[in-house]
Coordinates of N, CA and C in Angstrom, one line a residue:
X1 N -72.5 -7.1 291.2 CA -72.3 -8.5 290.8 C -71.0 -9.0 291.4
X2 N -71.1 -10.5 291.7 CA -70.3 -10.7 292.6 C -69.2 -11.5 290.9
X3 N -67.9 -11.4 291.6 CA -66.8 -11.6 290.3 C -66.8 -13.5 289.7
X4 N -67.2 -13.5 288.8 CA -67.1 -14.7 288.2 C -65.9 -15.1 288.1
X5 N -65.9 -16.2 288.2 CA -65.1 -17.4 288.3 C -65.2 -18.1 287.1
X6 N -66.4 -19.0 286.9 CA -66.5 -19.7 285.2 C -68.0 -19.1 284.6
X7 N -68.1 -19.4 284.0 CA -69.3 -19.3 282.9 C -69.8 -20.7 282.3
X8 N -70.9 -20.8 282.3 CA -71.4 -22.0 282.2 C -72.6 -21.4 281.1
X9 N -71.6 -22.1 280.0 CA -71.8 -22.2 278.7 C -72.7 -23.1 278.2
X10 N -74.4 -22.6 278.1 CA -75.3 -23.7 277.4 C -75.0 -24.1 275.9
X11 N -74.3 -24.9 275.9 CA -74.2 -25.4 274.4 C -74.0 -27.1 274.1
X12 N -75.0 -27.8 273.1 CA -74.4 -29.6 273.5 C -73.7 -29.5 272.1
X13 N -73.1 -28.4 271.5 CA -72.0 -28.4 270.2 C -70.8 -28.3 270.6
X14 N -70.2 -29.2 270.4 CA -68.6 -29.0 271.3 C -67.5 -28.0 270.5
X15 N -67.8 -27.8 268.9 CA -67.0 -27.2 267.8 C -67.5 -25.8 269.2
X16 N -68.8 -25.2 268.9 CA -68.6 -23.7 269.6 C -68.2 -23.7 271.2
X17 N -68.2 -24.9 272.0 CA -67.7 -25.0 273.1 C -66.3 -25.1 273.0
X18 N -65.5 -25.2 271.4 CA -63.8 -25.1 271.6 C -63.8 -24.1 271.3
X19 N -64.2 -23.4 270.3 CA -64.1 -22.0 270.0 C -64.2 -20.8 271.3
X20 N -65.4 -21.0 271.9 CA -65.7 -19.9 273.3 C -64.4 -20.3 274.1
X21 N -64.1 -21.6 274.1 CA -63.3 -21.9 275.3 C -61.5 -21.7 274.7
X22 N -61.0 -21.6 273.2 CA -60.1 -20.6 273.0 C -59.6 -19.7 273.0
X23 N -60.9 -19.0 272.6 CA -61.0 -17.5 272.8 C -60.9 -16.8 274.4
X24 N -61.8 -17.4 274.9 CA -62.5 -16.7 276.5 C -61.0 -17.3 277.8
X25 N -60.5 -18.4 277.2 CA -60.1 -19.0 278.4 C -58.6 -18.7 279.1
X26 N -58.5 -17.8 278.9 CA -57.3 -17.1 279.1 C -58.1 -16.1 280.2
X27 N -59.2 -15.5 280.5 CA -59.8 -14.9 281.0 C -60.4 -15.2 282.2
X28 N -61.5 -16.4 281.7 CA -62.3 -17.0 282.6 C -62.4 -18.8 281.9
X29 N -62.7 -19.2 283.2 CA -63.0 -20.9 282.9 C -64.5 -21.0 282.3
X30 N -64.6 -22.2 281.5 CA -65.8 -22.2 280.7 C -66.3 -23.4 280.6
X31 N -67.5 -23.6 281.5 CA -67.9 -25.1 281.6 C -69.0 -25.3 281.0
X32 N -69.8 -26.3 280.5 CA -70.6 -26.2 279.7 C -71.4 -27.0 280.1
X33 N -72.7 -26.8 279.8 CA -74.1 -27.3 279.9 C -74.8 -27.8 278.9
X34 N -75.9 -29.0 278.7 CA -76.3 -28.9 277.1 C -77.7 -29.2 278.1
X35 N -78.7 -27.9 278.1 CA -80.0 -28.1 277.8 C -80.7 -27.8 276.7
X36 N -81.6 -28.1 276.8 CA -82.8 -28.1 275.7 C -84.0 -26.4 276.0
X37 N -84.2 -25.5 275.3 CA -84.4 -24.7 275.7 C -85.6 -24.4 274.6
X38 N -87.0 -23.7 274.5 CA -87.5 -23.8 273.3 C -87.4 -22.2 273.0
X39 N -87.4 -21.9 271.4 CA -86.8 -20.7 270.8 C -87.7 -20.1 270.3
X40 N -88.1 -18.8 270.5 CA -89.3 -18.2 269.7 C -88.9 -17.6 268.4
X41 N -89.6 -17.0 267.7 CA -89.4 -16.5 266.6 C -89.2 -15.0 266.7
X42 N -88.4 -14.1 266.4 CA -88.3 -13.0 266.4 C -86.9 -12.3 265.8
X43 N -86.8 -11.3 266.1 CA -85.2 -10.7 265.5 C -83.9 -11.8 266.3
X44 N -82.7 -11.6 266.0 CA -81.4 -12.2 266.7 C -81.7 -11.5 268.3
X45 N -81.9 -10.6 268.0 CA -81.5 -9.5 269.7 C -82.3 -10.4 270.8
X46 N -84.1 -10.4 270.2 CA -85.3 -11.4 271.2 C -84.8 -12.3 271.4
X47 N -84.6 -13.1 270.1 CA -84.2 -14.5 270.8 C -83.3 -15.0 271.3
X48 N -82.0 -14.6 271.2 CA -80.6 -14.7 272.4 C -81.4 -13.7 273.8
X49 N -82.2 -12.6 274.2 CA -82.4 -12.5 275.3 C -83.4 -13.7 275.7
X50 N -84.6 -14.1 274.9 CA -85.6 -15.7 275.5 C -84.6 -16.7 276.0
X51 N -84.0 -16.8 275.1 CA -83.2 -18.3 275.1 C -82.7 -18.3 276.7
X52 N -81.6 -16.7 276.8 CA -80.7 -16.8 278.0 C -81.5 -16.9 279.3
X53 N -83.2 -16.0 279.4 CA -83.8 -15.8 280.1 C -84.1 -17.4 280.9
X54 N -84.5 -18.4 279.7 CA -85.0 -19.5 279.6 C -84.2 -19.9 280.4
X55 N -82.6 -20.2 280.2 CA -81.6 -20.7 280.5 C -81.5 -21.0 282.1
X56 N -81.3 -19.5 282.4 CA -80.9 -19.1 283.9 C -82.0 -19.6 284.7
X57 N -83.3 -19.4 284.1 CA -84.5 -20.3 285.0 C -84.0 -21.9 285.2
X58 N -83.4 -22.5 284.2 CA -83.5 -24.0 283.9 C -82.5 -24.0 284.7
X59 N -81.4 -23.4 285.0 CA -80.1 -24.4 285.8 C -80.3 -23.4 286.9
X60 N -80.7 -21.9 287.3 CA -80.9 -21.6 288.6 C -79.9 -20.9 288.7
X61 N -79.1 -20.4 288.1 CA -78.1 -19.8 287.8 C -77.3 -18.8 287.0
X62 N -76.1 -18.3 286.8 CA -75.2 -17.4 285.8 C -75.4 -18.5 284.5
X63 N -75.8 -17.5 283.9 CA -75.8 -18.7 282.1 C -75.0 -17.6 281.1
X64 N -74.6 -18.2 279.9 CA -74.1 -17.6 278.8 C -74.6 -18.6 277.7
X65 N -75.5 -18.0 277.1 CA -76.0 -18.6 275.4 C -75.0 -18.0 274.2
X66 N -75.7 -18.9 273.2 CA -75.2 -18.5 271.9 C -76.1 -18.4 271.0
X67 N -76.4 -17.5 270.2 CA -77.6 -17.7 268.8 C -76.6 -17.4 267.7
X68 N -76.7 -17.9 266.7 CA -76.3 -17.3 265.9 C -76.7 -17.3 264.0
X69 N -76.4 -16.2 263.6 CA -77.8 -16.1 262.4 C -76.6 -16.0 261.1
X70 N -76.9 -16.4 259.4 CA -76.7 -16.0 259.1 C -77.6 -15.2 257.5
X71 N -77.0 -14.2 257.9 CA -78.3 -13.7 256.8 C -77.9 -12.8 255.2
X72 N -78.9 -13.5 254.4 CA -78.2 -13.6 253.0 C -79.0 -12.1 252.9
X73 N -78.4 -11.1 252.3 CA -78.3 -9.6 251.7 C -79.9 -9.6 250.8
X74 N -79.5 -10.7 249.6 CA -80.3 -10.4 248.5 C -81.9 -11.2 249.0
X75 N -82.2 -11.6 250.4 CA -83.2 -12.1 250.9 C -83.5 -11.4 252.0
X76 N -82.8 -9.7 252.3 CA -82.8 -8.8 253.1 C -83.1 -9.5 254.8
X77 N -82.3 -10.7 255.4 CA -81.4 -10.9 256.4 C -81.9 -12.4 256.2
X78 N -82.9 -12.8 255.4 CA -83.3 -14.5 255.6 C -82.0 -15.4 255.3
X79 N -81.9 -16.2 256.1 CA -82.9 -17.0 257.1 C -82.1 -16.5 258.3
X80 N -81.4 -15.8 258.1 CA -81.3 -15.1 260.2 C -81.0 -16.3 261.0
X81 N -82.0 -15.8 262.1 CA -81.6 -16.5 262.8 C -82.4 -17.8 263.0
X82 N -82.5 -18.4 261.4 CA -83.0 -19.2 261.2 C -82.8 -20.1 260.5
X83 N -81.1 -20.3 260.1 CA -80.1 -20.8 259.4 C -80.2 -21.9 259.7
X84 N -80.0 -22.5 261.1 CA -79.8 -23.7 261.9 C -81.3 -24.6 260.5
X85 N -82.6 -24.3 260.7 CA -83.2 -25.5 260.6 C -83.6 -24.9 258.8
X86 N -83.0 -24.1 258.5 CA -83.1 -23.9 256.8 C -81.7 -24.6 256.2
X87 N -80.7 -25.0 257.0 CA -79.6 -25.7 256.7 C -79.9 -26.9 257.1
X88 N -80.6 -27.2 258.2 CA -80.8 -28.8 258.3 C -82.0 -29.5 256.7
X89 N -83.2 -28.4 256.6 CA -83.7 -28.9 255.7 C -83.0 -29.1 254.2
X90 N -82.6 -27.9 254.0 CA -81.9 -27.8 252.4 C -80.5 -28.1 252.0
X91 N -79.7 -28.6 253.2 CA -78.1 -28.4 253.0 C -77.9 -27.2 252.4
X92 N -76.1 -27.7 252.1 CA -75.4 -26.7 251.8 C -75.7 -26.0 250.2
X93 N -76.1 -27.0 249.3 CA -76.2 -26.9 247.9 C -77.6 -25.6 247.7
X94 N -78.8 -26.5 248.7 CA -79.6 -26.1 249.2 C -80.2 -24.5 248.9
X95 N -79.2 -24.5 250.4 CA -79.2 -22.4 250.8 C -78.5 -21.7 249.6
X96 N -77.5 -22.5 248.8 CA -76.6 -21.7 247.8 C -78.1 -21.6 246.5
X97 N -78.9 -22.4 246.6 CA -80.2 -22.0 244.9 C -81.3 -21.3 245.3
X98 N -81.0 -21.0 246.6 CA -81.8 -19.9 247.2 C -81.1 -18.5 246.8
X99 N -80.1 -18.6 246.2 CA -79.8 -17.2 245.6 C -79.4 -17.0 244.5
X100 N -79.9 -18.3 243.6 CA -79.0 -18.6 242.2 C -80.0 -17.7 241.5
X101 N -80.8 -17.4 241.7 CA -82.0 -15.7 240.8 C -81.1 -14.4 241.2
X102 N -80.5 -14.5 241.9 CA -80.3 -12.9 242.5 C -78.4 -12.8 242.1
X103 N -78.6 -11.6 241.8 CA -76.8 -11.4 241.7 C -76.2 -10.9 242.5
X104 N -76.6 -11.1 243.9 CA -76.0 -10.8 245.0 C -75.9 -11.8 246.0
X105 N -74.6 -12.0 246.2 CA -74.6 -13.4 247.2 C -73.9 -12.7 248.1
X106 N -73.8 -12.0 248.9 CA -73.3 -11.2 250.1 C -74.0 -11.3 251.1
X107 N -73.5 -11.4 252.0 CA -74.4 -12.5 253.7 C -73.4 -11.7 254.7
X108 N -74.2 -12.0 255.7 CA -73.5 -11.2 257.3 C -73.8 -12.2 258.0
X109 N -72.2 -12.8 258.8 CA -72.3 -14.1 259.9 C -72.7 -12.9 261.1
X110 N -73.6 -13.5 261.7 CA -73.7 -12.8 263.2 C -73.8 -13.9 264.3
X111 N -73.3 -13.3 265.1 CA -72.9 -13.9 266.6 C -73.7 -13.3 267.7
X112 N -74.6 -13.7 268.5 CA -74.6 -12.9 269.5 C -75.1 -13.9 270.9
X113 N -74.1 -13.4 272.0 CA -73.9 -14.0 273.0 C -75.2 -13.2 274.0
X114 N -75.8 -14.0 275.1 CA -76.4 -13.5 275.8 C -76.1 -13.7 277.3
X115 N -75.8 -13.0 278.5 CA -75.5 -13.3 279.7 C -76.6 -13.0 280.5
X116 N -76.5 -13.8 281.9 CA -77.3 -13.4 282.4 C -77.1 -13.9 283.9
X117 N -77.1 -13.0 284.5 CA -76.7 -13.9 286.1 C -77.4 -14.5 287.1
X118 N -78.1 -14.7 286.6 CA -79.0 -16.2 286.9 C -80.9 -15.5 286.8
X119 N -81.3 -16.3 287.5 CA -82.9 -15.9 287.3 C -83.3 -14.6 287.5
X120 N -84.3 -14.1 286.4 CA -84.9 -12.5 286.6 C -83.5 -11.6 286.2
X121 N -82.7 -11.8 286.0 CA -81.5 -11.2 285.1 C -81.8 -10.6 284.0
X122 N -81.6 -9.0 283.6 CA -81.8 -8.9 282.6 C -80.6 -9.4 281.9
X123 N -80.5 -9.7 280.3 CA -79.7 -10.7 280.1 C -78.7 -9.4 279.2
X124 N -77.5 -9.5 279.2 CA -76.4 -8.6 278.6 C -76.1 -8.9 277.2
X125 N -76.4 -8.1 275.9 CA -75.9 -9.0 274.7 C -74.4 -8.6 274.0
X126 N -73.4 -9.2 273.6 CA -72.7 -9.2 272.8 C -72.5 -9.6 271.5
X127 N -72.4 -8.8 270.2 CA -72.5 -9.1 269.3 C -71.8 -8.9 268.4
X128 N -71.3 -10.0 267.3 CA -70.3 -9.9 266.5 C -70.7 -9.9 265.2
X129 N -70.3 -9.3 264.0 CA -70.8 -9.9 262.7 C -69.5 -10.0 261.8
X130 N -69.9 -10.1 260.8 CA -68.6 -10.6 259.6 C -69.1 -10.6 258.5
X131 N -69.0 -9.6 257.6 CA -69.3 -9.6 256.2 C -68.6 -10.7 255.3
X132 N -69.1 -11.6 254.2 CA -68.8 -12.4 253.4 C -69.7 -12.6 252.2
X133 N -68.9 -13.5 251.7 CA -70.2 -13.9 250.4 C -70.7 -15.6 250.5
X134 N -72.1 -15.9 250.1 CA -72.3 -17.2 250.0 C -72.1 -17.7 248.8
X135 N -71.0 -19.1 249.3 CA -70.6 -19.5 247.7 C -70.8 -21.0 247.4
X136 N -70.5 -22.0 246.7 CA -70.8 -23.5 246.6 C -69.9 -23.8 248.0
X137 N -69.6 -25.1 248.7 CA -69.2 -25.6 249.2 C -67.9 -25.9 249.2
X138 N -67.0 -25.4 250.1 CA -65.3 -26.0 249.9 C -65.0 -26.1 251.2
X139 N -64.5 -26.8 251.7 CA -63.7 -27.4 253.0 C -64.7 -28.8 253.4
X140 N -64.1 -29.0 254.8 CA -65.0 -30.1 255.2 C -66.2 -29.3 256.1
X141 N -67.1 -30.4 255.7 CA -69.0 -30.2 255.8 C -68.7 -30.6 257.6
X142 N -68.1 -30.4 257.9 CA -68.5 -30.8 259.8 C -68.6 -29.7 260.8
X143 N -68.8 -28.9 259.9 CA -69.6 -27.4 261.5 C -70.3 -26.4 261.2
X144 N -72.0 -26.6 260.9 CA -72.7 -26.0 260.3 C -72.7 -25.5 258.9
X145 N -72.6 -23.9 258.4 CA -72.9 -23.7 257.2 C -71.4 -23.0 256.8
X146 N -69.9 -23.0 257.8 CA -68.6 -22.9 257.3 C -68.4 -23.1 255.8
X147 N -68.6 -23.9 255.2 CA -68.3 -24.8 253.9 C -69.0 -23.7 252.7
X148 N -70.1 -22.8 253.3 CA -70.5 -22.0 252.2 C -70.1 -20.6 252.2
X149 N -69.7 -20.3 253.8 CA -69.6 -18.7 254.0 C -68.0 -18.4 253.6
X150 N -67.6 -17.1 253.0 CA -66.6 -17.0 252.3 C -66.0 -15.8 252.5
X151 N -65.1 -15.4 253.4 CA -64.7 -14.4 253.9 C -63.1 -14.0 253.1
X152 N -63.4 -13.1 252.6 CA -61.4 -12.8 251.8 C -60.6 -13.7 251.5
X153 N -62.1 -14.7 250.5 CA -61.3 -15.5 249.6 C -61.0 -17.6 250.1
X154 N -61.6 -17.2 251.2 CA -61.4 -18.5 252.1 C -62.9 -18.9 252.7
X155 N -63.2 -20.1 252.8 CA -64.4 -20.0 253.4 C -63.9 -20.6 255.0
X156 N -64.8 -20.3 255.6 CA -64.7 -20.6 257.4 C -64.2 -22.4 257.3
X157 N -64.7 -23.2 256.6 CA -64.3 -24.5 256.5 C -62.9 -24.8 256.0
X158 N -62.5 -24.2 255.0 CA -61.2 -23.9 254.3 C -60.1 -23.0 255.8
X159 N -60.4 -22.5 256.4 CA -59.6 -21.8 257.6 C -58.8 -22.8 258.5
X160 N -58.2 -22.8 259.2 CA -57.7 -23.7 260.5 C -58.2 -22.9 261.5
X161 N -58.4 -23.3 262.9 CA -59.3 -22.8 263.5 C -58.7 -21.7 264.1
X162 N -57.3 -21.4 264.6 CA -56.6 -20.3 264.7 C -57.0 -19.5 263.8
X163 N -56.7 -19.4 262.5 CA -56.9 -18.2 261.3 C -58.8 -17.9 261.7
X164 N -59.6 -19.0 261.7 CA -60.8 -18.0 261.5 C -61.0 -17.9 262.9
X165 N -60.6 -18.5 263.9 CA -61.0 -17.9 265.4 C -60.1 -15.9 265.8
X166 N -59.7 -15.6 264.6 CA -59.1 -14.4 264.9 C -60.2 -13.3 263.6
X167 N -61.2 -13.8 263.1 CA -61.7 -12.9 262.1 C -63.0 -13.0 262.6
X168 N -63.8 -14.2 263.0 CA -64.8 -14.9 262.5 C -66.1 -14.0 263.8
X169 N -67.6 -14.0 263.0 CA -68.4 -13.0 264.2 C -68.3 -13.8 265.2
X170 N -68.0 -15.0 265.7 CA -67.7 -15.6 267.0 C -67.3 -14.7 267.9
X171 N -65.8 -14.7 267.0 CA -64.5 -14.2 267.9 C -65.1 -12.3 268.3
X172 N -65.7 -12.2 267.2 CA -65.7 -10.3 267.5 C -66.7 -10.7 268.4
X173 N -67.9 -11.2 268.4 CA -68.5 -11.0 269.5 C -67.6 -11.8 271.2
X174 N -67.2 -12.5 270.8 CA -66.4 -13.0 272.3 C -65.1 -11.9 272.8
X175 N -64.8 -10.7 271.9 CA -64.1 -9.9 272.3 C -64.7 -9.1 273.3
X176 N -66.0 -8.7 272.8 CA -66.8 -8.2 273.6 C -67.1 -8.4 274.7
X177 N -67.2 -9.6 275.1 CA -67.9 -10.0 276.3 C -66.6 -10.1 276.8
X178 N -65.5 -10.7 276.7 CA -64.0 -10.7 277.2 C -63.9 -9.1 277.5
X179 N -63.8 -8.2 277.2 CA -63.5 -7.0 277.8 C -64.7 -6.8 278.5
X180 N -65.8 -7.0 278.8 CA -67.0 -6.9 279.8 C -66.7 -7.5 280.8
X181 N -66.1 -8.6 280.6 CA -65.4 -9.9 282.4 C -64.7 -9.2 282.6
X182 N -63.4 -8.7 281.8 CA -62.4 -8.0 282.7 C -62.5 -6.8 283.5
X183 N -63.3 -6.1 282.6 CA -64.2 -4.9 283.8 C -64.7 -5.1 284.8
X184 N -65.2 -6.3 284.6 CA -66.2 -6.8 286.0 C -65.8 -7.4 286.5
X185 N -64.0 -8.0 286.7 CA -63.7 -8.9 287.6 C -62.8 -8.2 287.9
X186 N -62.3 -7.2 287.7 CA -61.3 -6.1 288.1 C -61.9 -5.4 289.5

C-alpha cells in the first residue's frame, strides 16, 4: 500500500467529522465526503464492511466509514446497530421506556471504523466500545443519543468535547486505526 496522505472520510455529520478530525489530525489530513450509501441489516462487523465496500465503489477510491451502534444489555445488544432510526422514531424519552420493565439499564457505545483502499479492498475494521448506563436525558439534544448514554456519572452530552473525545468508543476506536496509519506510513 502506497503511504496515505488524507483519508476521505464518508460522513454528511459534521459533529463526527470534528471528532475523527481531532483525534486523527495530528497524523493524517481528513477530508470528507457525504454520500448516500444503502445499509443492510446484519451484525456491526457486516455492516461497516458493506457500507465501506459500497463506499470505495462510489468515489473510486481509499474510503474510511463510520457505523456506530448502541446497544442496551437488558435487550441483549438491541437496537445495535440500529440506534440511528430507533432514535429518529422514539427519541430520547423513547429508547429510555424501552427499559423502564427491566432493571438493567447498562448499554455498550460501539464504534467501528471501516477502511478500505479503494475498490475490491478488503475493508480493515477498527473498533471501539465504552461501557455505560442509559439514563433520562441531560445535556444538550444536538448529537444523536449523547443526552442518554452515561459514562462515570456524566453523560456524553454533559462532557465538553475534549473530556469525552479522550474516553468515548469514538476515540478508542480512532486510536486504533491511528496506530495502524502510523505503521503504514512509516
Amino acid at each position: 500500500m502506497a503511504p496515505l496522505k488524507q483519508l476521505n472520510f464518508i460522513t454528511g455529520n459534521k459533529n463526527k467529522l470534528a471528532e475523527v478530525r481531532a483525534i486523527l489530525g495530528s497524523v493524517i489530513h481528513v477530508d470528507s465526503q457525504a454520500i448516500e450509501v444503502p445499509e443492510i441489516q446484519g451484525t456491526v462487523e457486516e455492516i461497516a464492511k458493506d457500507k465501506c465496500r459500497r463506499a470505495a465503489e462510489a468515489i473510486r477510491g481509499p474510503v474510511l466509514t463510520e457505523d456506530t451502534a448502541l446497544e442496551f444489555h437488558a435487550l441483549k445488544g438491541l437496537p445495535g446497530p440500529y440506534i440511528k432510526s430507533f432514535l429518529d422514531a422514539l427519541g430520547h424519552e423513547g429508547l429510555n421506556r424501552m427499559l423502564d420493565s427491566f432493571d438493567v439499564k447498562t448499554a455498550e457505545a460501539v464504534c467501528t471504523f471501516a477502511f478500505s483502499e479503494g475498490p475490491g479492498s478488503e475493508p480493515i475494521l477498527f473498533q471501539g466500545r465504552t461501557k455505560g448506563a442509559i439514563v433520562r436525558p441531560r445535556g444538550p439534544a444536538n448529537f444523536g443519543w449523547d443526552p442518554i448514554f452515561e459514562y462515570q456519572g456524566k453523560t456524553y452530552a454533559e462532557m465538553d468535547k475534549d473530556e469525552k473525545n479522550q474516553i468515548s468508543h469514538r476515540y478508542k476506536a480512532l486510536v486504533k486505526l491511528q496506530a495502524w496509519l502510523t505503521r503504514e506510513r512509516s
